[in-house]
């Protein structure tokens, strides 16, 4: 027995106005549940829980299904990144294309739809249940690829030169990295096809390598046949030099241009000034891009800011999506420490966690490493790691930034130093006597508090985050170039702030 025509299902569905679900609604219920089942096979568990479990069936017409979410950010993200996937799954389930609309629905009551336990029901049972209920072939072809076992996945990941622990689930997400984390997930799930290349930039120890490898790990988990190449720019250069010496350039080019579905390059800034390496990478980039293969790179600066990089390469790096990883806010630093402690089965008091999170603001790697060293010291001394011992150990490690600096404190200090008012710094006047102290205050706030650019923008009178970002980079460049006026002013202000 075949399903009723989808037009009939939809028109009958629209007659249902109460929260109870009459038998007439069952066909639409089956279509949406079947679509969910297909989506479950096409994205990882974290993505499904984050984006698709939030969707609720709201209403329907002859040609449209309306799905609601409570969060406007989720609405925008699904519309931008997963609409094609949802439309395809619904079309498979319904037997014909339908228009999908994602709306912000607030807390209104959705149409009640029976939920299927997607985790508890094996795929074979799902297919058999749909077959049995409808007396026909399954509503859609799942196209399942047998997932690798944990051991096999670990072996595949290691063979690709990656760390099996660098997964999305192990990455602590906060405001400072939320956008980049989501972009990496979109690339790994295949829904971010326009993000090619994906260019991730940020300071040292903020998780760029973790996110880069997480893309490769996830793609191998989804399809173990994926040909992933992960390496640093330095290794790429060394392999190129070795191939030139051994006259094996054909093999070198083949492994990167033909035998590669995903190229992950760490620290691309290191090819700056290396003309032969840039020439080879230029042609490798073009070959992969034209073949529709995914390229992801990390760097410490944006493409336009990379020293010694040819313009033709810098422009290609910016073809796709550029995403930055910022220094974590204190809440994120606390979450990172707690996760690290949980993984290592370490008992830490809230006081010690806050002390560490306050002392180390800008480097996640240093944050985790300091925790490991302190725990090891406490074990060797056979004493508990309390706040007193933590302070002593921090002092021995020359980590003495225990004094917590706030944005308001920095604004007041800078205003006093330049004999202006804090309200001037937060205001919009652009005279040099005010704009330069304002930029210095933004630079110091970013450097010494670790607040995100959007949060700093709000604290500086509701300014756009790009204003803060531009100010930070301007002062940073002036100081690094040895501009006496600005370098001296920043040194004097830091002495006042940290005394």
Tab-separated table of C-alpha atoms in Angstrom:
chain	number	residue	atom	x	y	z
A	1	UNK	CA	0.000	0.000	0.000
A	2	UNK	CA	1.431	3.353	-1.022
A	3	UNK	CA	1.320	6.606	0.882
A	4	UNK	CA	-1.468	9.087	0.087
A	5	UNK	CA	-0.415	11.912	-2.270
A	6	UNK	CA	1.584	14.497	-0.420
A	7	UNK	CA	-0.828	17.244	-1.493
A	8	UNK	CA	-3.619	15.445	0.355
A	9	UNK	CA	-1.423	14.967	3.414
A	10	UNK	CA	-0.540	18.628	3.514
A	11	UNK	CA	-4.044	19.957	2.979
A	12	UNK	CA	-5.412	17.685	5.687
A	13	UNK	CA	-2.543	18.708	7.948
A	14	UNK	CA	-3.516	22.373	7.688
A	15	UNK	CA	-6.979	21.630	9.086
A	16	UNK	CA	-5.419	20.631	12.384
A	17	UNK	CA	-5.547	23.646	14.730
A	18	UNK	CA	-5.602	22.166	18.213
A	19	UNK	CA	-2.679	20.777	20.201
A	20	UNK	CA	-4.066	17.244	19.961
A	21	UNK	CA	-3.047	15.272	16.893
A	22	UNK	CA	-5.845	13.517	14.985
A	23	UNK	CA	-5.203	10.651	12.635
A	24	UNK	CA	-5.279	13.028	9.621
A	25	UNK	CA	-1.966	14.501	10.716
A	26	UNK	CA	-0.082	11.220	10.685
A	27	UNK	CA	1.221	11.441	7.099
A	28	UNK	CA	2.870	14.823	7.759
A	29	UNK	CA	4.232	13.465	11.005
A	30	UNK	CA	5.799	10.601	9.087
A	31	UNK	CA	7.317	12.932	6.498
A	32	UNK	CA	8.991	15.162	9.073
A	33	UNK	CA	10.186	12.260	11.215
A	34	UNK	CA	11.605	10.560	8.125
A	35	UNK	CA	13.385	13.784	7.179
A	36	UNK	CA	14.865	13.957	10.670
A	37	UNK	CA	16.111	10.401	10.323
A	38	UNK	CA	17.917	11.257	7.105
A	39	UNK	CA	19.405	14.413	8.612
A	40	UNK	CA	20.648	12.299	11.507
A	41	UNK	CA	22.728	10.250	9.073
A	42	UNK	CA	24.221	13.274	7.322
A	43	UNK	CA	25.518	15.310	10.253
A	44	UNK	CA	27.366	14.393	13.421
A	45	UNK	CA	25.605	13.981	16.746
A	46	UNK	CA	26.753	17.345	18.071
A	47	UNK	CA	25.512	19.198	14.970
A	48	UNK	CA	22.198	17.380	15.073
A	49	UNK	CA	21.658	18.219	18.724
A	50	UNK	CA	22.779	21.835	18.274
A	51	UNK	CA	20.772	22.718	15.165
A	52	UNK	CA	18.176	20.142	14.120
A	53	UNK	CA	16.753	19.057	17.472
A	54	UNK	CA	15.676	22.664	17.981
A	55	UNK	CA	13.382	22.580	14.944
A	56	UNK	CA	9.648	22.228	15.563
A	57	UNK	CA	6.919	21.690	12.975
A	58	UNK	CA	4.730	24.825	13.037
A	59	UNK	CA	2.361	24.749	10.070
A	60	UNK	CA	2.097	23.617	6.480
A	61	UNK	CA	0.402	24.382	3.181
A	62	UNK	CA	0.221	22.633	-0.180
A	63	UNK	CA	3.767	23.696	-1.035
A	64	UNK	CA	5.400	24.843	2.200
A	65	UNK	CA	6.440	23.445	5.562
A	66	UNK	CA	7.136	25.997	8.282
A	67	UNK	CA	9.590	25.022	11.008
A	68	UNK	CA	10.088	27.104	14.128
A	69	UNK	CA	13.014	27.704	16.493
A	70	UNK	CA	13.159	29.726	19.714
A	71	UNK	CA	16.597	31.227	19.098
A	72	UNK	CA	17.047	33.850	16.328
A	73	UNK	CA	20.748	32.941	15.977
A	74	UNK	CA	19.799	29.323	15.275
A	75	UNK	CA	17.227	30.530	12.736
A	76	UNK	CA	19.821	32.565	10.822
A	77	UNK	CA	22.491	29.864	11.010
A	78	UNK	CA	20.185	27.099	9.738
A	79	UNK	CA	18.894	29.331	6.927
A	80	UNK	CA	22.439	30.177	5.853
A	81	UNK	CA	24.064	26.769	6.227
A	82	UNK	CA	21.619	23.871	6.329
A	83	UNK	CA	18.602	24.820	4.217
A	84	UNK	CA	19.705	22.754	1.203
A	85	UNK	CA	20.213	19.729	3.450
A	86	UNK	CA	16.763	20.090	5.028
A	87	UNK	CA	15.013	20.613	1.685
A	88	UNK	CA	16.709	17.530	0.279
A	89	UNK	CA	15.725	15.371	3.264
A	90	UNK	CA	12.099	16.558	3.180
A	91	UNK	CA	11.919	16.000	-0.602
A	92	UNK	CA	13.186	12.435	-0.151
A	93	UNK	CA	10.641	11.771	2.558
A	94	UNK	CA	7.681	13.455	0.809
A	95	UNK	CA	8.431	12.225	-2.671
A	96	UNK	CA	8.494	15.735	-4.125
A	97	UNK	CA	10.205	19.084	-3.432
A	98	UNK	CA	8.602	21.307	-0.804
A	99	UNK	CA	9.492	24.818	0.243
A	100	UNK	CA	10.907	25.039	3.765
A	101	UNK	CA	10.682	28.138	5.935
A	102	UNK	CA	12.540	28.547	9.229
A	103	UNK	CA	10.944	31.124	11.522
A	104	UNK	CA	11.602	32.415	15.003
A	105	UNK	CA	8.607	31.066	16.871
A	106	UNK	CA	9.216	32.195	20.460
A	107	UNK	CA	7.506	30.107	23.078
A	108	UNK	CA	4.240	29.480	21.173
A	109	UNK	CA	2.909	25.956	21.250
A	110	UNK	CA	4.077	24.022	18.167
A	111	UNK	CA	1.993	21.457	16.348
A	112	UNK	CA	2.344	18.307	18.403
A	113	UNK	CA	4.377	15.749	16.491
A	114	UNK	CA	5.320	12.327	17.768
A	115	UNK	CA	9.029	12.150	18.569
A	116	UNK	CA	11.115	9.164	17.581
A	117	UNK	CA	14.081	8.232	19.754
A	118	UNK	CA	16.693	8.757	17.076
A	119	UNK	CA	19.546	7.500	19.223
A	120	UNK	CA	17.884	4.341	20.520
A	121	UNK	CA	16.520	3.052	17.224
A	122	UNK	CA	19.105	1.335	14.997
A	123	UNK	CA	19.144	2.342	11.333
A	124	UNK	CA	18.088	-1.105	10.135
A	125	UNK	CA	15.121	-1.021	12.511
A	126	UNK	CA	14.131	2.440	11.302
A	127	UNK	CA	14.103	1.284	7.708
A	128	UNK	CA	12.180	-1.879	8.603
A	129	UNK	CA	9.662	0.118	10.661
A	130	UNK	CA	9.011	2.529	7.800
A	131	UNK	CA	8.742	-0.404	5.386
A	132	UNK	CA	6.306	-2.225	7.647
A	133	UNK	CA	4.139	0.790	8.382
A	134	UNK	CA	3.788	1.829	4.768
A	135	UNK	CA	3.971	-1.556	3.039
A	136	UNK	CA	6.517	-0.207	0.549
A	137	UNK	CA	10.187	0.500	0.166
A	138	UNK	CA	11.674	2.940	2.668
A	139	UNK	CA	10.686	6.566	2.137
A	140	UNK	CA	14.215	7.402	1.039
A	141	UNK	CA	17.559	5.848	0.342
A	142	UNK	CA	19.714	6.417	3.398
A	143	UNK	CA	22.930	5.965	1.437
A	144	UNK	CA	24.727	4.956	4.626
A	145	UNK	CA	28.481	4.550	4.704
A	146	UNK	CA	29.567	2.165	7.408
A	147	UNK	CA	31.129	4.352	10.122
A	148	UNK	CA	34.583	3.364	11.332
A	149	UNK	CA	35.051	1.905	14.781
A	150	UNK	CA	36.756	4.062	17.416
A	151	UNK	CA	39.996	2.133	16.920
A	152	UNK	CA	39.844	2.381	13.134
A	153	UNK	CA	39.041	6.091	13.290
A	154	UNK	CA	41.962	6.689	15.629
A	155	UNK	CA	44.233	4.847	13.207
A	156	UNK	CA	42.954	6.842	10.225
A	157	UNK	CA	43.373	10.125	12.083
A	158	UNK	CA	46.899	9.277	13.206
A	159	UNK	CA	47.850	8.167	9.702
A	160	UNK	CA	46.764	11.599	8.453
A	161	UNK	CA	49.119	13.213	10.983
A	162	UNK	CA	46.390	14.425	13.316
A	163	UNK	CA	45.611	14.002	17.014
A	164	UNK	CA	42.498	11.829	17.658
A	165	UNK	CA	41.741	13.949	20.751
A	166	UNK	CA	41.251	17.067	18.643
A	167	UNK	CA	37.523	16.697	18.104
A	168	UNK	CA	34.687	19.210	18.151
A	169	UNK	CA	33.321	17.622	21.319
A	170	UNK	CA	36.613	18.295	23.121
A	171	UNK	CA	36.678	21.970	22.117
A	172	UNK	CA	35.294	24.451	24.648
A	173	UNK	CA	33.085	26.966	22.847
A	174	UNK	CA	32.644	30.548	24.045
A	175	UNK	CA	31.840	33.966	22.559
A	176	UNK	CA	35.473	34.386	21.489
A	177	UNK	CA	35.411	31.351	19.172
A	178	UNK	CA	31.734	30.514	18.618
A	179	UNK	CA	31.536	31.767	15.036
A	180	UNK	CA	34.735	30.044	13.925
A	181	UNK	CA	33.726	26.808	15.666
A	182	UNK	CA	30.390	26.845	13.830
A	183	UNK	CA	32.098	27.577	10.503
A	184	UNK	CA	34.458	24.624	11.016
A	185	UNK	CA	31.531	22.352	11.794
A	186	UNK	CA	29.766	23.515	8.642
A	187	UNK	CA	32.833	22.675	6.561
A	188	UNK	CA	33.207	19.255	8.215
A	189	UNK	CA	29.552	18.378	7.623
A	190	UNK	CA	29.684	19.442	3.991
A	191	UNK	CA	27.073	22.153	4.472
A	192	UNK	CA	29.607	24.968	4.283
A	193	UNK	CA	30.628	24.448	0.664
A	194	UNK	CA	30.885	28.190	0.050
A	195	UNK	CA	33.514	28.416	2.815
A	196	UNK	CA	36.334	27.441	0.511
A	197	UNK	CA	38.936	28.203	1.501
A	198	UNK	CA	38.274	28.587	5.213
A	199	UNK	CA	40.955	30.842	6.687
A	200	UNK	CA	41.279	30.805	10.491
A	201	UNK	CA	43.479	33.374	12.200
A	202	UNK	CA	44.293	34.304	15.780
A	203	UNK	CA	47.020	34.483	18.399
A	204	UNK	CA	49.181	31.711	19.781
A	205	UNK	CA	47.577	28.984	21.875
A	206	UNK	CA	43.926	29.851	21.208
A	207	UNK	CA	42.812	26.560	19.594
A	208	UNK	CA	43.345	27.120	15.867
A	209	UNK	CA	45.156	23.801	15.421
A	210	UNK	CA	42.485	22.004	17.441
A	211	UNK	CA	39.709	23.324	15.196
A	212	UNK	CA	41.722	22.637	12.047
A	213	UNK	CA	42.278	19.003	12.982
A	214	UNK	CA	38.716	18.617	14.262
A	215	UNK	CA	37.525	19.222	10.687
A	216	UNK	CA	39.693	16.371	9.449
A	217	UNK	CA	38.702	14.048	12.290
A	218	UNK	CA	35.006	14.697	11.711
A	219	UNK	CA	35.219	14.185	7.954
A	220	UNK	CA	36.989	10.874	8.474
A	221	UNK	CA	34.357	9.865	11.018
A	222	UNK	CA	31.618	10.631	8.515
A	223	UNK	CA	33.375	8.991	5.597
A	224	UNK	CA	36.595	7.014	6.224
A	225	UNK	CA	37.313	7.129	2.484
A	226	UNK	CA	38.028	10.861	2.660
A	227	UNK	CA	41.612	11.613	1.667
A	228	UNK	CA	42.773	14.064	4.316
A	229	UNK	CA	46.164	15.762	4.221
A	230	UNK	CA	47.135	17.669	7.363
A	231	UNK	CA	50.522	19.351	7.737
A	232	UNK	CA	52.133	22.602	8.758
A	233	UNK	CA	53.383	25.074	6.177
A	234	UNK	CA	56.914	24.300	7.348
A	235	UNK	CA	56.450	20.577	6.657
A	236	UNK	CA	54.966	21.403	3.241
A	237	UNK	CA	58.094	23.444	2.457
A	238	UNK	CA	60.440	20.708	3.725
A	239	UNK	CA	58.658	18.034	1.673
A	240	UNK	CA	58.884	20.284	-1.365
A	241	UNK	CA	62.635	20.762	-0.850
A	242	UNK	CA	63.108	17.006	-0.408
A	243	UNK	CA	61.168	16.279	-3.591
A	244	UNK	CA	63.229	18.794	-5.548
A	245	UNK	CA	66.475	17.193	-4.352
A	246	UNK	CA	65.285	13.657	-5.050
A	247	UNK	CA	63.597	14.649	-8.327
A	248	UNK	CA	60.241	13.264	-7.196
A	249	UNK	CA	58.131	16.353	-7.874
A	250	UNK	CA	55.532	14.330	-9.790
A	251	UNK	CA	54.781	12.268	-6.673
A	252	UNK	CA	54.788	15.374	-4.485
A	253	UNK	CA	52.276	17.170	-6.704
A	254	UNK	CA	50.098	14.104	-7.080
A	255	UNK	CA	49.645	13.596	-3.325
A	256	UNK	CA	48.453	17.167	-2.823
A	257	UNK	CA	46.593	17.868	-6.055
A	258	UNK	CA	45.063	14.532	-7.070
A	259	UNK	CA	45.065	12.268	-3.986
A	260	UNK	CA	43.562	14.822	-1.637
A	261	UNK	CA	39.951	15.687	-0.771
A	262	UNK	CA	40.712	17.921	2.206
A	263	UNK	CA	43.904	19.936	2.636
A	264	UNK	CA	44.574	21.292	6.133
A	265	UNK	CA	47.541	23.656	6.363
A	266	UNK	CA	48.656	24.949	9.760
A	267	UNK	CA	50.574	28.235	10.180
A	268	UNK	CA	50.450	29.269	6.533
A	269	UNK	CA	52.301	32.478	7.460
A	270	UNK	CA	55.585	30.548	7.423
A	271	UNK	CA	55.651	30.418	3.622
A	272	UNK	CA	56.052	34.207	3.610
A	273	UNK	CA	59.153	35.189	1.679
A	274	UNK	CA	59.677	31.612	0.396
A	275	UNK	CA	59.202	32.192	-3.329
A	276	UNK	CA	59.502	28.587	-4.537
A	277	UNK	CA	57.167	27.316	-1.829
A	278	UNK	CA	54.619	30.007	-2.626
A	279	UNK	CA	54.800	29.176	-6.321
A	280	UNK	CA	54.134	25.487	-5.651
A	281	UNK	CA	51.379	26.198	-3.145
A	282	UNK	CA	49.740	28.605	-5.592
A	283	UNK	CA	49.361	25.846	-8.185
A	284	UNK	CA	48.307	23.316	-5.543
A	285	UNK	CA	45.647	25.717	-4.288
A	286	UNK	CA	44.332	26.304	-7.812
A	287	UNK	CA	44.191	22.593	-8.618
A	288	UNK	CA	42.259	21.740	-5.457
A	289	UNK	CA	39.937	24.719	-5.678
A	290	UNK	CA	39.031	24.051	-9.308
A	291	UNK	CA	38.350	20.401	-8.442
A	292	UNK	CA	35.953	21.416	-5.674
A	293	UNK	CA	38.222	20.101	-2.919
A	294	UNK	CA	38.154	21.776	0.499
A	295	UNK	CA	41.092	23.873	1.734
A	296	UNK	CA	41.443	25.092	5.329
A	297	UNK	CA	44.347	27.158	6.646
A	298	UNK	CA	45.379	28.742	9.925
A	299	UNK	CA	47.525	31.792	10.479
A	300	UNK	CA	48.411	34.360	13.103
A	301	UNK	CA	47.163	37.240	10.917
A	302	UNK	CA	44.565	37.940	8.236
A	303	UNK	CA	45.571	37.234	4.612
A	304	UNK	CA	46.080	40.938	3.940
A	305	UNK	CA	48.402	41.306	6.940
A	306	UNK	CA	50.702	38.363	6.191
A	307	UNK	CA	54.251	39.594	5.548
A	308	UNK	CA	56.025	38.296	2.464
A	309	UNK	CA	52.934	36.650	0.959
A	310	UNK	CA	52.370	37.253	-2.751
A	311	UNK	CA	49.278	39.284	-3.567
A	312	UNK	CA	47.836	36.558	-5.792
A	313	UNK	CA	47.988	34.113	-2.864
A	314	UNK	CA	46.643	36.575	-0.294
A	315	UNK	CA	43.658	37.305	-2.539
A	316	UNK	CA	42.921	33.588	-2.949
A	317	UNK	CA	43.106	33.048	0.802
A	318	UNK	CA	40.278	35.564	1.108
A	319	UNK	CA	38.019	33.948	-1.496
A	320	UNK	CA	36.034	31.973	1.042
A	321	UNK	CA	35.453	32.730	4.717
A	322	UNK	CA	37.893	34.429	7.085
A	323	UNK	CA	37.215	33.648	10.746
A	324	UNK	CA	39.176	34.672	13.812
A	325	UNK	CA	39.744	32.998	17.161
A	326	UNK	CA	40.051	35.570	19.928
A	327	UNK	CA	41.450	35.345	23.429
A	328	UNK	CA	38.893	33.609	25.653
A	329	UNK	CA	36.768	35.529	28.130
A	330	UNK	CA	37.081	34.591	31.786
A	331	UNK	CA	33.934	32.425	31.627
A	332	UNK	CA	35.448	30.441	28.764
A	333	UNK	CA	38.774	30.149	30.585
A	334	UNK	CA	36.962	28.775	33.619
A	335	UNK	CA	35.112	26.263	31.409
A	336	UNK	CA	38.408	25.183	29.787
A	337	UNK	CA	40.029	24.571	33.176
A	338	UNK	CA	37.031	22.666	34.496
A	339	UNK	CA	36.928	20.466	31.385
A	340	UNK	CA	40.660	19.792	31.628
A	341	UNK	CA	40.315	18.924	35.315
A	342	UNK	CA	37.403	16.591	34.588
A	343	UNK	CA	39.325	14.802	31.806
A	344	UNK	CA	42.358	14.367	34.056
A	345	UNK	CA	40.217	13.422	37.083
A	346	UNK	CA	41.577	16.357	39.065
A	347	UNK	CA	39.615	17.886	41.920
A	348	UNK	CA	39.833	21.669	41.823
A	349	UNK	CA	38.082	24.212	43.983
A	350	UNK	CA	36.254	27.127	42.372
A	351	UNK	CA	38.746	29.472	44.037
A	352	UNK	CA	41.754	27.819	42.384
A	353	UNK	CA	39.998	27.754	39.005
A	354	UNK	CA	39.188	31.463	39.220
A	355	UNK	CA	42.728	32.264	40.352
A	356	UNK	CA	44.209	30.504	37.311
A	357	UNK	CA	41.629	31.939	34.922
A	358	UNK	CA	42.428	35.432	36.169
A	359	UNK	CA	46.201	34.962	36.072
A	360	UNK	CA	46.416	33.650	32.487
A	361	UNK	CA	44.219	35.532	30.058
A	362	UNK	CA	45.384	35.188	26.487
A	363	UNK	CA	46.738	31.675	25.869
A	364	UNK	CA	44.671	28.515	26.250
A	365	UNK	CA	47.734	26.290	25.818
A	366	UNK	CA	49.526	28.089	28.636
A	367	UNK	CA	46.389	27.915	30.754
A	368	UNK	CA	46.112	24.137	30.435
A	369	UNK	CA	49.864	23.615	30.754
A	370	UNK	CA	50.037	25.656	33.949
A	371	UNK	CA	47.244	23.588	35.460
A	372	UNK	CA	49.067	20.337	34.651
A	373	UNK	CA	52.329	21.645	36.135
A	374	UNK	CA	50.618	22.847	39.307
A	375	UNK	CA	48.821	19.540	39.824
A	376	UNK	CA	52.097	17.656	39.314
A	377	UNK	CA	53.836	19.901	41.868
A	378	UNK	CA	51.068	19.369	44.422
A	379	UNK	CA	51.275	15.590	43.964
A	380	UNK	CA	55.042	15.598	44.411
A	381	UNK	CA	54.654	17.635	47.592
A	382	UNK	CA	51.775	15.385	48.686
A	383	UNK	CA	49.597	18.378	49.537
A	384	UNK	CA	46.229	19.548	48.201
A	385	UNK	CA	46.210	22.223	45.506
A	386	UNK	CA	44.586	25.102	47.382
A	387	UNK	CA	44.678	28.831	46.640
A	388	UNK	CA	47.732	29.513	48.818
A	389	UNK	CA	49.805	26.850	47.077
A	390	UNK	CA	48.489	27.977	43.678
A	391	UNK	CA	49.652	31.539	44.361
A	392	UNK	CA	53.103	30.319	45.394
A	393	UNK	CA	53.454	28.173	42.289
A	394	UNK	CA	52.274	30.971	40.006
A	395	UNK	CA	54.893	33.241	41.511
A	396	UNK	CA	57.606	30.624	40.917
A	397	UNK	CA	56.472	30.344	37.308
A	398	UNK	CA	56.746	34.120	36.903
A	399	UNK	CA	53.007	34.320	36.309
A	400	UNK	CA	52.133	37.232	38.515
A	401	UNK	CA	49.231	38.903	36.753
A	402	UNK	CA	46.955	38.065	39.631
A	403	UNK	CA	45.574	41.551	39.828
A	404	UNK	CA	42.375	41.614	37.823
A	405	UNK	CA	42.161	44.587	35.474
A	406	UNK	CA	38.791	45.773	34.284
A	407	UNK	CA	37.879	47.806	31.227
A	408	UNK	CA	36.445	50.624	33.345
A	409	UNK	CA	39.660	50.761	35.374
A	410	UNK	CA	41.744	51.040	32.203
A	411	UNK	CA	39.485	53.751	30.767
A	412	UNK	CA	39.752	55.819	33.948
A	413	UNK	CA	43.538	55.396	34.091
A	414	UNK	CA	44.026	56.413	30.436
A	415	UNK	CA	41.658	59.370	30.794
A	416	UNK	CA	43.509	60.592	33.879
A	417	UNK	CA	46.906	60.191	32.171
A	418	UNK	CA	45.841	62.331	29.201
A	419	UNK	CA	43.806	64.780	31.305
A	420	UNK	CA	40.484	64.009	29.648
A	421	UNK	CA	37.224	62.526	30.933
A	422	UNK	CA	36.227	58.837	30.766
A	423	UNK	CA	33.086	60.006	28.984
A	424	UNK	CA	35.322	61.453	26.236
A	425	UNK	CA	36.892	58.053	25.656
A	426	UNK	CA	33.467	56.427	25.473
A	427	UNK	CA	32.088	59.222	23.302
A	428	UNK	CA	32.240	59.820	19.564
A	429	UNK	CA	34.454	62.913	19.258
A	430	UNK	CA	37.347	62.276	16.870
A	431	UNK	CA	39.827	64.997	17.672
A	432	UNK	CA	43.363	63.672	17.976
A	433	UNK	CA	43.529	64.597	21.667
A	434	UNK	CA	40.672	62.152	22.305
A	435	UNK	CA	40.834	59.558	19.507
A	436	UNK	CA	44.428	58.490	20.235
A	437	UNK	CA	43.857	57.954	23.999
A	438	UNK	CA	40.666	56.096	23.063
A	439	UNK	CA	42.616	53.779	20.749
A	440	UNK	CA	45.257	53.199	23.421
A	441	UNK	CA	42.560	52.363	25.965
A	442	UNK	CA	41.030	49.883	23.513
A	443	UNK	CA	44.456	48.331	22.884
A	444	UNK	CA	45.223	47.974	26.600
A	445	UNK	CA	41.745	46.621	27.350
A	446	UNK	CA	42.058	43.949	24.700
A	447	UNK	CA	45.596	43.034	25.773
A	448	UNK	CA	45.052	42.928	29.536
A	449	UNK	CA	41.446	41.802	29.992
A	450	UNK	CA	40.978	39.321	27.151
A	451	UNK	CA	37.464	40.671	26.547
A	452	UNK	CA	36.065	39.951	23.069
A	453	UNK	CA	35.940	42.745	20.516
A	454	UNK	CA	32.110	42.944	20.548
A	455	UNK	CA	32.083	43.138	24.355
A	456	UNK	CA	34.756	45.856	24.324
A	457	UNK	CA	32.746	47.769	21.747
A	458	UNK	CA	29.778	47.789	24.112
A	459	UNK	CA	31.903	48.942	27.032
A	460	UNK	CA	33.404	51.750	24.970
A	461	UNK	CA	30.057	53.424	24.449
A	462	UNK	CA	28.331	50.984	22.114
A	463	UNK	CA	30.878	51.034	19.301
A	464	UNK	CA	31.120	48.417	16.576
A	465	UNK	CA	33.583	45.601	17.252
A	466	UNK	CA	35.512	46.479	14.073
A	467	UNK	CA	36.326	49.875	15.595
A	468	UNK	CA	38.023	48.164	18.532
A	469	UNK	CA	39.764	45.665	16.267
A	470	UNK	CA	41.131	48.449	14.048
A	471	UNK	CA	42.330	50.439	17.076
A	472	UNK	CA	44.067	47.416	18.581
A	473	UNK	CA	45.913	46.582	15.373
A	474	UNK	CA	46.911	50.192	14.766
A	475	UNK	CA	48.483	50.616	18.220
A	476	UNK	CA	50.033	47.144	18.066
A	477	UNK	CA	51.691	47.950	14.724
A	478	UNK	CA	52.921	51.355	15.942
A	479	UNK	CA	54.453	49.804	19.055
A	480	UNK	CA	56.069	46.942	17.099
A	481	UNK	CA	57.500	49.391	14.539
A	482	UNK	CA	59.149	51.331	17.366
A	483	UNK	CA	57.103	54.518	17.124
A	484	UNK	CA	58.563	56.388	20.095
A	485	UNK	CA	55.479	58.446	20.879
A	486	UNK	CA	53.116	55.505	21.114
A	487	UNK	CA	55.601	52.969	22.489
A	488	UNK	CA	56.490	55.335	25.333
A	489	UNK	CA	52.852	56.152	26.087
A	490	UNK	CA	51.865	52.472	26.186
A	491	UNK	CA	54.847	51.619	28.422
A	492	UNK	CA	53.920	54.383	30.855
A	493	UNK	CA	50.269	53.350	30.956
A	494	UNK	CA	51.110	49.674	31.508
A	495	UNK	CA	53.442	50.624	34.345
A	496	UNK	CA	50.592	52.502	35.981
A	497	UNK	CA	48.106	49.674	35.418
A	498	UNK	CA	50.334	46.826	36.638
A	499	UNK	CA	52.119	48.459	39.538
